[in-house]
Coordinates of C-alpha atoms in Angstrom, one line a residue:
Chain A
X1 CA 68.4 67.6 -9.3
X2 CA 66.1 70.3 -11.0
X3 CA 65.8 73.3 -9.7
X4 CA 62.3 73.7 -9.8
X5 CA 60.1 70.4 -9.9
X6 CA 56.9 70.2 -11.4
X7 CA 54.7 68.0 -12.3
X8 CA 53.8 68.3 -16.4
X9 CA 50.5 66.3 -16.3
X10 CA 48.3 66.4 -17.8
X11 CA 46.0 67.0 -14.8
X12 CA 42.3 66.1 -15.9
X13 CA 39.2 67.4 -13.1
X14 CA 35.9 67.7 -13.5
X15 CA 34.0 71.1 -13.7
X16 CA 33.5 72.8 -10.4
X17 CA 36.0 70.5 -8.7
X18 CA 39.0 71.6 -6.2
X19 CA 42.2 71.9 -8.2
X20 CA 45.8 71.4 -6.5
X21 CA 48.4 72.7 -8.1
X22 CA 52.3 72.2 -6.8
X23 CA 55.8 72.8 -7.3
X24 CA 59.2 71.4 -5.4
X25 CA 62.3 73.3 -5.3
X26 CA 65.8 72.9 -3.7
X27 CA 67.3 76.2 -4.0
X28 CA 66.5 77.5 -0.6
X29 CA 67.7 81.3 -1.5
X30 CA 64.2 81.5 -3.1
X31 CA 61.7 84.2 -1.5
X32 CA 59.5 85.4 -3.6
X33 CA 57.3 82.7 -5.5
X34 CA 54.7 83.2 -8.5
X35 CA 52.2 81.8 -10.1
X36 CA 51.5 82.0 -13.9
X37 CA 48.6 80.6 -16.5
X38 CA 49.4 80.6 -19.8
X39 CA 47.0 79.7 -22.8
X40 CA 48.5 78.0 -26.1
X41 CA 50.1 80.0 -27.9
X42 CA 50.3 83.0 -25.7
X43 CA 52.6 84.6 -23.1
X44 CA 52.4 83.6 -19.4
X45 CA 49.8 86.0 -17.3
X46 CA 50.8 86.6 -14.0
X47 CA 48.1 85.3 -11.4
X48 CA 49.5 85.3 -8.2
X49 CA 52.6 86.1 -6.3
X50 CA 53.9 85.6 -2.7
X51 CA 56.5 86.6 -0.5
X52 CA 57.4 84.2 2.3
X53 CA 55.2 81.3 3.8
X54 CA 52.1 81.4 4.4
X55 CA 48.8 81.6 1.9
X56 CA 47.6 84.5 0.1
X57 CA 44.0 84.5 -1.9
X58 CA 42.5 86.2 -4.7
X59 CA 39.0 85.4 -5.5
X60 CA 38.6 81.9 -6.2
X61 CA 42.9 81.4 -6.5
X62 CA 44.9 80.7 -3.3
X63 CA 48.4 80.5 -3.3
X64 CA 50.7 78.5 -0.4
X65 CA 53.8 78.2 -0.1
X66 CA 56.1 76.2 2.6
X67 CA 59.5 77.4 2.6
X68 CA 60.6 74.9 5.3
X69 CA 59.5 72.5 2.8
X70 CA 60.6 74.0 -0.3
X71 CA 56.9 73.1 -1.2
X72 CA 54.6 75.7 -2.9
X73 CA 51.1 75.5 -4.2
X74 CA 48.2 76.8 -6.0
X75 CA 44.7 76.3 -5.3
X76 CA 41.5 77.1 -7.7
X77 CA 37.8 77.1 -6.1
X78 CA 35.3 75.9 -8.4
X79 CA 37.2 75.4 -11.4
X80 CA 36.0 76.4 -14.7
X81 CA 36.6 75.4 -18.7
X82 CA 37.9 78.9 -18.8
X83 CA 40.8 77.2 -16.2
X84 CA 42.2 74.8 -18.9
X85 CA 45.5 76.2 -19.5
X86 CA 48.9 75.5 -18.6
X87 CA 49.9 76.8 -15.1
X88 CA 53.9 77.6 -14.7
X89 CA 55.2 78.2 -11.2
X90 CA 57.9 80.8 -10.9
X91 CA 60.4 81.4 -8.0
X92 CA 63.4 84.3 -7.4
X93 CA 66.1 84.8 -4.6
X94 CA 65.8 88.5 -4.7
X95 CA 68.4 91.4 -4.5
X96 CA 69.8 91.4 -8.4
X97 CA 68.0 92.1 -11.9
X98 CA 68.0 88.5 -13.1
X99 CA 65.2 86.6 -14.3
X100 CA 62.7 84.0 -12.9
X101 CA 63.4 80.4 -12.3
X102 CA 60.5 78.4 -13.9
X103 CA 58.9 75.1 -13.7
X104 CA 58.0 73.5 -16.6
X105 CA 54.5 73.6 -16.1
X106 CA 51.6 71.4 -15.5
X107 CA 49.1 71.5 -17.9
X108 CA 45.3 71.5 -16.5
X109 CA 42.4 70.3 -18.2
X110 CA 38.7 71.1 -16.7
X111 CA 36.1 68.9 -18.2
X112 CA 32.6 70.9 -19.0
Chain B
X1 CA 48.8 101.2 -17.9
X2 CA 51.9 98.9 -18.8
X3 CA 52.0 97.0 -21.9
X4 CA 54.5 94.9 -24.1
X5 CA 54.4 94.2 -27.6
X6 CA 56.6 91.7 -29.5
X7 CA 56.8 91.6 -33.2
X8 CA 56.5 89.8 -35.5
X9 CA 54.1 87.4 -34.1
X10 CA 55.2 84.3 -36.3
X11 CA 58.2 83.7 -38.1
X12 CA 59.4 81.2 -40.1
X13 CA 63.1 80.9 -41.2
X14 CA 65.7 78.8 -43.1
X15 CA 68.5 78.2 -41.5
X16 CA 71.8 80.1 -42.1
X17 CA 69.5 83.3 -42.0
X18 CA 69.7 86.3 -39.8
X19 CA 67.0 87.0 -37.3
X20 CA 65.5 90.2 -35.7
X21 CA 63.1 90.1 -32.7
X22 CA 61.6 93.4 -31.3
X23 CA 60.1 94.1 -28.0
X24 CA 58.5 97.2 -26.7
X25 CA 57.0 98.6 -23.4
X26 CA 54.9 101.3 -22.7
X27 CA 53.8 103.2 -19.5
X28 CA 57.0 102.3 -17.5
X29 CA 60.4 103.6 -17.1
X30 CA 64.0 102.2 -17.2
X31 CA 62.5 98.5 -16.9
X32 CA 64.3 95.7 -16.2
X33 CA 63.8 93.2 -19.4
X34 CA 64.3 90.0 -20.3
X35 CA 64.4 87.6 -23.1
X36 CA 63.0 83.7 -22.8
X37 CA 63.1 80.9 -25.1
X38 CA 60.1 78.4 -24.6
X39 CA 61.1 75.0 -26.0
X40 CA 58.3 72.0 -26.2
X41 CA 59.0 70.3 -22.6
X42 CA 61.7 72.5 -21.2
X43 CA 59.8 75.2 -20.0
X44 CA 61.1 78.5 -19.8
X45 CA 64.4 79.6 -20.0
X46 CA 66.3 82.7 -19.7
X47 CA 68.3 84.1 -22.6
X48 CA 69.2 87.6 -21.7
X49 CA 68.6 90.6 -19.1
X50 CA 69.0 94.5 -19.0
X51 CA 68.9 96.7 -16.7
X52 CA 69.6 99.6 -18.9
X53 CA 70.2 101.3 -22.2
X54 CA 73.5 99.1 -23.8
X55 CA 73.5 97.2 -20.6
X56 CA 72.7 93.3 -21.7
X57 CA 73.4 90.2 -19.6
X58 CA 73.8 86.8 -21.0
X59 CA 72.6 83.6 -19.1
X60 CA 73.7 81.2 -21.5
X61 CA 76.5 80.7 -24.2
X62 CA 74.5 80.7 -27.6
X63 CA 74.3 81.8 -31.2
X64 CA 71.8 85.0 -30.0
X65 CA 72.4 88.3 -29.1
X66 CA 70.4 90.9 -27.5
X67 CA 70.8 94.9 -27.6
X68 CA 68.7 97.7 -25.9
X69 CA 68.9 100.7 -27.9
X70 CA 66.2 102.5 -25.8
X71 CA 65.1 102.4 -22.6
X72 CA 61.9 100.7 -23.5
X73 CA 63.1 98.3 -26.8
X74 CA 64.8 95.0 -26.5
X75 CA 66.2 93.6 -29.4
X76 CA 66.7 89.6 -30.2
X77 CA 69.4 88.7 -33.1
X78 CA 71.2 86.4 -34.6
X79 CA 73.5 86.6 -37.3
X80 CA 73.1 82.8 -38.6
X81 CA 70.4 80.9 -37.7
X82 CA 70.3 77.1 -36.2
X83 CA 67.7 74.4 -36.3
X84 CA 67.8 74.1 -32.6
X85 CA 66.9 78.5 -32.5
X86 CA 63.3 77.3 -33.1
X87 CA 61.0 77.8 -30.1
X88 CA 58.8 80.4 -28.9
X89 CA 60.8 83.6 -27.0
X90 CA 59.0 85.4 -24.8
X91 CA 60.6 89.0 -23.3
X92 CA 59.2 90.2 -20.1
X93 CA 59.7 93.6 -18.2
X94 CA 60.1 94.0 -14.6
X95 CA 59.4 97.4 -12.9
X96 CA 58.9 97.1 -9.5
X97 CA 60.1 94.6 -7.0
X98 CA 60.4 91.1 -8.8
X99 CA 57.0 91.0 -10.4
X100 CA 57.6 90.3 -14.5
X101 CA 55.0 90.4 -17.3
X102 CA 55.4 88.7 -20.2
X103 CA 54.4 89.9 -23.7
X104 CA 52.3 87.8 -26.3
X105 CA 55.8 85.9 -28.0
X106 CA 57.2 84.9 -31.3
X107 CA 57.0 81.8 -32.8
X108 CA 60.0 80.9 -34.4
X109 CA 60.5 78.2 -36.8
X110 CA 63.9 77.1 -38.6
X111 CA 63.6 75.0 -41.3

């Protein structure tokens, strides 16, 4: 079993519609939990980042995450072309300098 | 305000060669960084960390190496390059508590 699961798409939505994005893992020394979109050909941007269950938002991005479930998510409001990209959840235990376990990315596709 | 360049942006090798990746931060000190390699469906995955000047970490056995001459330059090699070195790395710095930020990546090719 994967560490990090994710779902690679592609995930295809009309503009201005609700998009769900999610991510399973199985590790449960995880804690803090990220969110990143990255456009062909460039590095990953970091959108969002959490610490713990519960939700945090950011404009029209919310982030959830269910640590009982091992179950995280990311939500975008009104979803734009600009929102086509591919969207890489990222997770870390905490307490040493090494890197970021990563899904593999689901890429999103908003339709004008 | 923090920002991280990687050089060159595309590169395109035969194999057997040697190969030099270069990253730099600014407006930070005594980062963390990191090195990924982004491969076509295997998302990203993590080739080296340091959390100081000649201080490098290795996740996986490989033909790269990684050196930090400075506190804020992070340098990819390899001696001989493979087909299966093509992919797109990626380093990242890390200056607070587990937030990273990537910079813009190198495209490697081997042919």
């Amino acid at each position: 079993q994967k560490e990090v699961e994710q779902d690679p798409g592609p995930l295809s939505v009309p503009e201005g519609a609700i998009v769900s994005l999610n991510c399973t893992y199985s590790n449960s020394a995880f804690q803090y939990f990220m969110w990143y979109r990255q456009y062909s050909r460039k590095g990953p941007e970091l959108l969002m980042y959490t610490y713990s269950s519960g939700n945090k938002e950011d404009g029209r991005f919310t982030a959830q995450v269910d640590k009982s479930s091992k179950y995280i998510s990311l939500f975008i409001r009104d979803s734009q072309p600009s929102d086509s990209a591919t969207y890489l959840c990222a997770m870390y235990s905490g307490g040493g300098a090494d890197g970021l376990t990563f899904g593999k990315g689901t890429h999103l596709i908003i339709q004008p | 305000s923090q920002t991280i360049h990687q050089w060159p942006a595309t590169l395109v090798q035969p194999v057997g060669s040697p190969l030099s990746l270069e990253c730099t931060v600014e407006g930070t000190s005594n980062p963390n960084l990191y090195w990924y390699r982004q491969a076509a469906g295997r998302g990203l995955q993590l080739l080296f960390y340091s959390v100081g000047i000649g201080q490098i970490s290795s996740e996986v056995p490989q033909n790269l190496s990684a050196s930090r001459p400075q506190d804020r330059q992070f340098i990819l090699s390899s001696k001989k390059l493979l087909l299966s070195d093509s992919g797109f790395y990626l380093c990242a710095f890390r200056d607070r508590a587990y937030e990273q930020y990537f910079g813009p990546g190198t495209r490697l090719t081997v042919t």
